[in-house]
Amino acid sequence: MAEAPVVEGDPLPLVPLRVPQLDQGAWQQPDSKIQWMRDNKLAMFIHWGVYSAPAQGEWYMFSSKTQPTTYRANYAASFASQSQSYDPTAWAQLASDLGAAQVVLTTRHHEGFALWPSGHPNAWTSGDTPFPAGTDFVKGYVDAVRAAGLRVGLYYSPIDWRYPGYYDVSGATPPNPALTSDCVLPNSPYPWNYEGTNPAGFDYHENARTMKNEVYQSVKELVTDYGAIDDFWWDGGWLAQQGTDAAGSFFWEPGQYRDPGNGWLVDAAYGETEPGTGKPLGLTGLVRRHQPNAVSNSRSGWKGDYDEEEGGYVSTGPIRYGRLVQKAFSISGTTWGYDGDVAMSFSSAMAVFVNAFVRDMCVIVNVGPDATGTVPSKQAAVLRQVGGFMSANHEALYSTRGGPWNPVEGQYGFTFANQTVYAHLLAGYSGGSSFTTPSLGDAKVTAVYDVVSKNSLSFATSGGNSVTVTGIDRTRYPDDTIIAIVFDRSVVPADIARGATVTADSAQTGQGNGAANAVDGDTSTRWCATDGNTRHWLQVDLGSVRSLTGVRLAWEQPDNAYQFRIDGSSDGSTWSPLTDQTGNTTAAQVQALTFTAQARYLRVTVTGGLSNAVWASIRSFEVYDRAFLDPSLAGGDLALGRPASSSSNENSSLVAANAFDGNPTTRWSSQFSDPQWLQVDLGSTQTIGRVVLNWEYSHATAYQLQVSDDASTWTTLYSTTSGNGGVENISGLSGSGRYVRMYGTARATQWSYSLYAMEVFSS
């Protein structure tokens, strides 16, 4: 078969696939149901509750160790009086001024006060004295947000500091594992919020079960009483403020179903069962039954439809490939709840926003109204400034994707849509009034203009098919000057098999798993053969003979080494091999395979790698006629799933393997001392060019990256004494080894060294 045309410069990157995953019996929402978050980019968070009255932030009850009855006596009346003047229409207007398309309200935070009149007998709510009869802050909020044409989000925290059982769900006496020092009073092993005279005799297990009952009743009310909810925003599946959210899953049961044998049963009056099966619904099952289109984050302990990166630090590192990530931060720069009229500067806020957008993240920014519901003037002013930027640069922000190239730290990044790339020149950009693009692959530039003024800019092609733009005005928005670079074709190579005629030798059409699902652009659907035998095939007709450059496949199951081959034909009769993967050992769900050929028909034949649980089944089969690469696959993470060890673990759920499991919600955490290390075995000696560290709040300020061939003699590739936490993308490394470790010598907090992920790359 003839070769495809040679492309000048590096291939243009594809958008990596997001394949919905199954966790605890519940599937993540498909792309079609999260697309509005990608397009809208921006949401406004509101932290408001009784904690707004003492004006010390939302964690005041805990930080002051004010016991529940005292806290309620001290602040409920003040909040009840002041809160009657709250104006949710003003909140909705501020969100609109910001340019947000969604608002999320804290319906109940950790202090345990519900902003609606919940029916659980132990709940503390706006339906209680001293609140006026009929007070329902959630209803007023929902009505105002909907009237403004915005999407509705409800935050809910399972954590409740009114319950001593939260700190000791098992009922061990004294608590086992022992509580951290901030969760007890001095000289006591028992929870700080216990108010009786005999903490050793208290039934913590039953108290925890009552708390769980209230959670299920609350969630049931929130998803049934307020109409369609777009986002159910969880916060805090962790127990006793230790471990991960996922580690608390055994207690909360946040997946599709509850276990009838669980040690903390939910009473029938508070939970729900699935119609037809009678199975008791878990938290996600409960939400999905009543709000099938709602998205949820990962903070309940279930995997979530999207991930969170929380904190006011500037995001760093590469594009967040293959998943949706929301950056969550508070514009106050201090707390999330009200603690005075304080706010970040416009420039500081812009750095957080823009560095998220160019990494393909969306953003939720928080305001903390005072007890009257009034957003502090400084916070509102900064958000309206951001709104002005969002409006002026609308085309480069909304309905775009981050990329196609990774950002350069502190200098610039990109968003794109259709045939236009938008270059974002950041505050630290050192190139003056000119900018040179990366290689544009097979594309040519037809126009360049300033996004705000729409004035044309001069440009010239340079080596490797890049383009240099001159005459850029950096004065209008120096924190992010955006220029539009228009191509003569789509920025991302198009899948020419999308919607094509497709056939298969067999298909589970009765179960909805027909052949057409493989080319519908939806990774939540699939083609599946009718049995578990090999030799089943899927065939695509492109409509005419095309010059091809390769394919990308997404298999049904992750972590399975499917074996297969792909053949091509011009007439559907005579076939030639395009790529032979019959000996494949790569257990990757998504694979990109390049070749040069001319063909009208392509056929995938599954030859092996099947079992009782794995049949021939493809979620997505894409075909390309332009040079391409999938940046999430090229030079992949060498450490993913590899054996790991550490100097210590904080507890049995925060182990070394968590940093290499590909799950952004799990983490490793060490003991609270120096030094500590985290180590991975790559299986063989590898060239090391880049390491990415994704820190939890407890990060290292001083550490080394080291390599070894025997896990005994170590060579340092990188050393710093000024680590900032967050995601640290350490590139330009030069060395090799079988073992790679992070060796920490100084911590940013009194707590541990804690990593969500440690990724290792050859380049």
mmCIF file of N, CA and C in Angstrom, residues 641-708:
data_model
loop_
_atom_site.group_PDB
_atom_site.id
_atom_site.type_symbol
_atom_site.label_atom_id
_atom_site.label_comp_id
_atom_site.label_asym_id
_atom_site.label_seq_id
_atom_site.Cartn_x
_atom_site.Cartn_y
_atom_site.Cartn_z
ATOM 1 N N GLY A 641 1.513 1.473 38.358
ATOM 2 C CA GLY A 641 1.236 0.097 38.745
ATOM 3 C C GLY A 641 2.450 -0.713 39.159
ATOM 4 N N ARG A 642 3.631 -0.082 39.246
ATOM 5 C CA ARG A 642 4.845 -0.825 39.596
ATOM 6 C C ARG A 642 4.944 -1.018 41.115
ATOM 7 N N PRO A 643 5.713 -2.041 41.567
ATOM 8 C CA PRO A 643 5.880 -2.272 43.007
ATOM 9 C C PRO A 643 6.509 -1.071 43.696
ATOM 10 N N ALA A 644 6.002 -0.752 44.872
ATOM 11 C CA ALA A 644 6.450 0.448 45.590
ATOM 12 C C ALA A 644 6.706 0.122 47.054
ATOM 13 N N SER A 645 7.530 0.932 47.668
ATOM 14 C CA SER A 645 7.812 0.806 49.093
ATOM 15 C C SER A 645 8.083 2.187 49.653
ATOM 16 N N SER A 646 8.144 2.272 50.981
ATOM 17 C CA SER A 646 8.364 3.564 51.623
ATOM 18 C C SER A 646 9.053 3.367 52.956
ATOM 19 N N SER A 647 9.586 4.462 53.457
ATOM 20 C CA SER A 647 10.244 4.420 54.762
ATOM 21 C C SER A 647 9.250 4.179 55.882
ATOM 22 N N SER A 648 7.994 4.659 55.691
ATOM 23 C CA SER A 648 6.946 4.465 56.687
ATOM 24 C C SER A 648 5.611 4.836 56.058
ATOM 25 N N ASN A 649 4.526 4.429 56.706
ATOM 26 C CA ASN A 649 3.175 4.812 56.309
ATOM 27 C C ASN A 649 2.455 5.394 57.516
ATOM 28 N N GLU A 650 1.667 6.436 57.279
ATOM 29 C CA GLU A 650 0.918 7.040 58.385
ATOM 30 C C GLU A 650 -0.039 6.026 59.003
ATOM 31 N N ASN A 651 -0.723 5.256 58.154
ATOM 32 C CA ASN A 651 -1.579 4.172 58.626
ATOM 33 C C ASN A 651 -1.728 3.151 57.500
ATOM 34 N N SER A 652 -2.493 2.107 57.757
ATOM 35 C CA SER A 652 -2.559 0.974 56.830
ATOM 36 C C SER A 652 -3.287 1.293 55.531
ATOM 37 N N SER A 653 -3.996 2.435 55.453
ATOM 38 C CA SER A 653 -4.694 2.785 54.216
ATOM 39 C C SER A 653 -3.914 3.771 53.354
ATOM 40 N N LEU A 654 -2.863 4.360 53.898
ATOM 41 C CA LEU A 654 -2.096 5.386 53.175
ATOM 42 C C LEU A 654 -0.725 4.829 52.786
ATOM 43 N N VAL A 655 -0.745 3.789 51.961
ATOM 44 C CA VAL A 655 0.468 3.027 51.664
ATOM 45 C C VAL A 655 1.137 3.505 50.382
ATOM 46 N N ALA A 656 2.363 3.049 50.177
ATOM 47 C CA ALA A 656 3.181 3.501 49.048
ATOM 48 C C ALA A 656 2.515 3.243 47.705
ATOM 49 N N ALA A 657 1.863 2.081 47.554
ATOM 50 C CA ALA A 657 1.263 1.725 46.262
ATOM 51 C C ALA A 657 0.239 2.740 45.795
ATOM 52 N N ASN A 658 -0.373 3.492 46.723
ATOM 53 C CA ASN A 658 -1.392 4.474 46.347
ATOM 54 C C ASN A 658 -0.850 5.561 45.424
ATOM 55 N N ALA A 659 0.435 5.853 45.523
ATOM 56 C CA ALA A 659 1.024 6.910 44.699
ATOM 57 C C ALA A 659 1.300 6.457 43.275
ATOM 58 N N PHE A 660 1.100 5.169 42.998
ATOM 59 C CA PHE A 660 1.425 4.628 41.673
ATOM 60 C C PHE A 660 0.249 3.849 41.068
ATOM 61 N N ASP A 661 -0.967 4.053 41.620
ATOM 62 C CA ASP A 661 -2.111 3.261 41.170
ATOM 63 C C ASP A 661 -2.940 3.947 40.097
ATOM 64 N N GLY A 662 -2.557 5.165 39.692
ATOM 65 C CA GLY A 662 -3.303 5.882 38.667
ATOM 66 C C GLY A 662 -4.596 6.498 39.159
ATOM 67 N N ASN A 663 -4.878 6.381 40.452
ATOM 68 C CA ASN A 663 -6.096 6.947 41.046
ATOM 69 C C ASN A 663 -5.738 8.253 41.740
ATOM 70 N N PRO A 664 -6.251 9.400 41.238
ATOM 71 C CA PRO A 664 -5.847 10.689 41.805
ATOM 72 C C PRO A 664 -6.437 10.968 43.178
ATOM 73 N N THR A 665 -7.322 10.112 43.690
ATOM 74 C CA THR A 665 -7.927 10.356 44.992
ATOM 75 C C THR A 665 -7.253 9.586 46.112
ATOM 76 N N THR A 666 -6.378 8.620 45.779
ATOM 77 C CA THR A 666 -5.661 7.878 46.816
ATOM 78 C C THR A 666 -4.276 8.483 47.009
ATOM 79 N N ARG A 667 -3.665 8.228 48.162
ATOM 80 C CA ARG A 667 -2.354 8.833 48.406
ATOM 81 C C ARG A 667 -1.538 8.000 49.382
ATOM 82 N N TRP A 668 -0.223 8.239 49.329
ATOM 83 C CA TRP A 668 0.705 7.736 50.337
ATOM 84 C C TRP A 668 0.958 8.850 51.337
ATOM 85 N N SER A 669 1.064 8.490 52.604
ATOM 86 C CA SER A 669 1.395 9.459 53.639
ATOM 87 C C SER A 669 2.328 8.799 54.645
ATOM 88 N N SER A 670 3.385 9.510 55.013
ATOM 89 C CA SER A 670 4.410 8.970 55.903
ATOM 90 C C SER A 670 4.099 9.268 57.370
ATOM 91 N N GLN A 671 4.945 8.775 58.234
ATOM 92 C CA GLN A 671 4.942 9.198 59.625
ATOM 93 C C GLN A 671 5.415 10.656 59.716
ATOM 94 N N PHE A 672 5.202 11.270 60.871
ATOM 95 C CA PHE A 672 5.442 12.712 61.037
ATOM 96 C C PHE A 672 6.873 12.977 61.518
ATOM 97 N N SER A 673 7.858 12.622 60.706
ATOM 98 C CA SER A 673 9.256 12.842 61.078
ATOM 99 C C SER A 673 10.109 12.934 59.825
ATOM 100 N N ASP A 674 11.342 13.347 59.996
ATOM 101 C CA ASP A 674 12.315 13.451 58.899
ATOM 102 C C ASP A 674 13.490 12.507 59.170
ATOM 103 N N PRO A 675 14.121 11.992 58.101
ATOM 104 C CA PRO A 675 13.694 12.025 56.699
ATOM 105 C C PRO A 675 12.683 10.913 56.423
ATOM 106 N N GLN A 676 12.046 10.978 55.242
ATOM 107 C CA GLN A 676 11.160 9.918 54.781
ATOM 108 C C GLN A 676 11.361 9.748 53.277
ATOM 109 N N TRP A 677 11.069 8.535 52.771
ATOM 110 C CA TRP A 677 11.237 8.316 51.338
ATOM 111 C C TRP A 677 10.123 7.448 50.768
ATOM 112 N N LEU A 678 9.899 7.625 49.463
ATOM 113 C CA LEU A 678 8.946 6.845 48.688
ATOM 114 C C LEU A 678 9.675 6.315 47.464
ATOM 115 N N GLN A 679 9.558 5.030 47.196
ATOM 116 C CA GLN A 679 10.399 4.371 46.187
ATOM 117 C C GLN A 679 9.559 3.486 45.276
ATOM 118 N N VAL A 680 9.922 3.449 43.985
ATOM 119 C CA VAL A 680 9.234 2.595 43.019
ATOM 120 C C VAL A 680 10.259 1.768 42.250
ATOM 121 N N ASP A 681 9.899 0.531 41.954
ATOM 122 C CA ASP A 681 10.734 -0.385 41.177
ATOM 123 C C ASP A 681 10.178 -0.431 39.755
ATOM 124 N N LEU A 682 10.932 0.091 38.772
ATOM 125 C CA LEU A 682 10.482 0.141 37.385
ATOM 126 C C LEU A 682 10.608 -1.198 36.675
ATOM 127 N N GLY A 683 11.234 -2.183 37.311
ATOM 128 C CA GLY A 683 11.343 -3.516 36.739
ATOM 129 C C GLY A 683 12.595 -3.754 35.928
ATOM 130 N N SER A 684 13.164 -2.697 35.387
ATOM 131 C CA SER A 684 14.417 -2.768 34.633
ATOM 132 C C SER A 684 15.008 -1.370 34.593
ATOM 133 N N THR A 685 16.261 -1.275 34.209
ATOM 134 C CA THR A 685 16.918 0.039 34.135
ATOM 135 C C THR A 685 16.281 0.874 33.025
ATOM 136 N N GLN A 686 15.880 2.080 33.377
ATOM 137 C CA GLN A 686 15.218 2.989 32.442
ATOM 138 C C GLN A 686 15.903 4.348 32.457
ATOM 139 N N THR A 687 15.860 5.031 31.309
ATOM 140 C CA THR A 687 16.314 6.420 31.252
ATOM 141 C C THR A 687 15.251 7.304 31.899
ATOM 142 N N ILE A 688 15.683 8.189 32.782
ATOM 143 C CA ILE A 688 14.760 9.053 33.516
ATOM 144 C C ILE A 688 14.963 10.497 33.050
ATOM 145 N N GLY A 689 13.898 11.072 32.458
ATOM 146 C CA GLY A 689 13.983 12.453 31.992
ATOM 147 C C GLY A 689 13.066 13.408 32.713
ATOM 148 N N ARG A 690 12.011 12.871 33.356
ATOM 149 C CA ARG A 690 11.031 13.746 34.012
ATOM 150 C C ARG A 690 10.324 12.981 35.116
ATOM 151 N N VAL A 691 10.048 13.674 36.222
ATOM 152 C CA VAL A 691 9.269 13.118 37.327
ATOM 153 C C VAL A 691 8.209 14.148 37.706
ATOM 154 N N VAL A 692 6.976 13.679 37.884
ATOM 155 C CA VAL A 692 5.878 14.548 38.302
ATOM 156 C C VAL A 692 5.429 14.116 39.691
ATOM 157 N N LEU A 693 5.438 15.062 40.629
ATOM 158 C CA LEU A 693 4.993 14.812 42.001
ATOM 159 C C LEU A 693 3.704 15.590 42.238
ATOM 160 N N ASN A 694 2.643 14.883 42.621
ATOM 161 C CA ASN A 694 1.360 15.515 42.930
ATOM 162 C C ASN A 694 1.148 15.418 44.437
ATOM 163 N N TRP A 695 1.455 16.521 45.132
ATOM 164 C CA TRP A 695 1.451 16.533 46.588
ATOM 165 C C TRP A 695 0.058 16.782 47.146
ATOM 166 N N GLU A 696 -0.232 16.172 48.275
ATOM 167 C CA GLU A 696 -1.339 16.579 49.117
ATOM 168 C C GLU A 696 -0.875 17.827 49.871
ATOM 169 N N TYR A 697 -1.733 18.412 50.704
ATOM 170 C CA TYR A 697 -1.356 19.625 51.438
ATOM 171 C C TYR A 697 -0.048 19.435 52.197
ATOM 172 N N SER A 698 0.162 18.258 52.772
ATOM 173 C CA SER A 698 1.380 17.974 53.540
ATOM 174 C C SER A 698 2.503 17.605 52.573
ATOM 175 N N HIS A 699 3.245 18.592 52.133
ATOM 176 C CA HIS A 699 4.262 18.360 51.110
ATOM 177 C C HIS A 699 5.668 18.603 51.646
ATOM 178 N N ALA A 700 6.640 18.262 50.822
ATOM 179 C CA ALA A 700 8.045 18.482 51.178
ATOM 180 C C ALA A 700 8.479 19.868 50.734
ATOM 181 N N THR A 701 9.254 20.526 51.570
ATOM 182 C CA THR A 701 9.930 21.759 51.146
ATOM 183 C C THR A 701 11.353 21.460 50.696
ATOM 184 N N ALA A 702 11.922 20.396 51.229
ATOM 185 C CA ALA A 702 13.263 19.979 50.813
ATOM 186 C C ALA A 702 13.254 18.485 50.519
ATOM 187 N N TYR A 703 13.710 18.133 49.333
ATOM 188 C CA TYR A 703 13.750 16.725 48.957
ATOM 189 C C TYR A 703 14.707 16.527 47.795
ATOM 190 N N GLN A 704 15.027 15.250 47.548
ATOM 191 C CA GLN A 704 15.866 14.863 46.415
ATOM 192 C C GLN A 704 15.142 13.799 45.604
ATOM 193 N N LEU A 705 15.380 13.779 44.299
ATOM 194 C CA LEU A 705 14.963 12.682 43.441
ATOM 195 C C LEU A 705 16.203 11.865 43.129
ATOM 196 N N GLN A 706 16.137 10.568 43.440
ATOM 197 C CA GLN A 706 17.317 9.716 43.342
ATOM 198 C C GLN A 706 17.013 8.467 42.511
ATOM 199 N N VAL A 707 18.053 7.906 41.883
ATOM 200 C CA VAL A 707 17.918 6.673 41.106
ATOM 201 C C VAL A 707 18.974 5.670 41.564
ATOM 202 N N SER A 708 18.660 4.397 41.329
ATOM 203 C CA SER A 708 19.576 3.333 41.737
ATOM 204 C C SER A 708 19.322 2.101 40.874
#
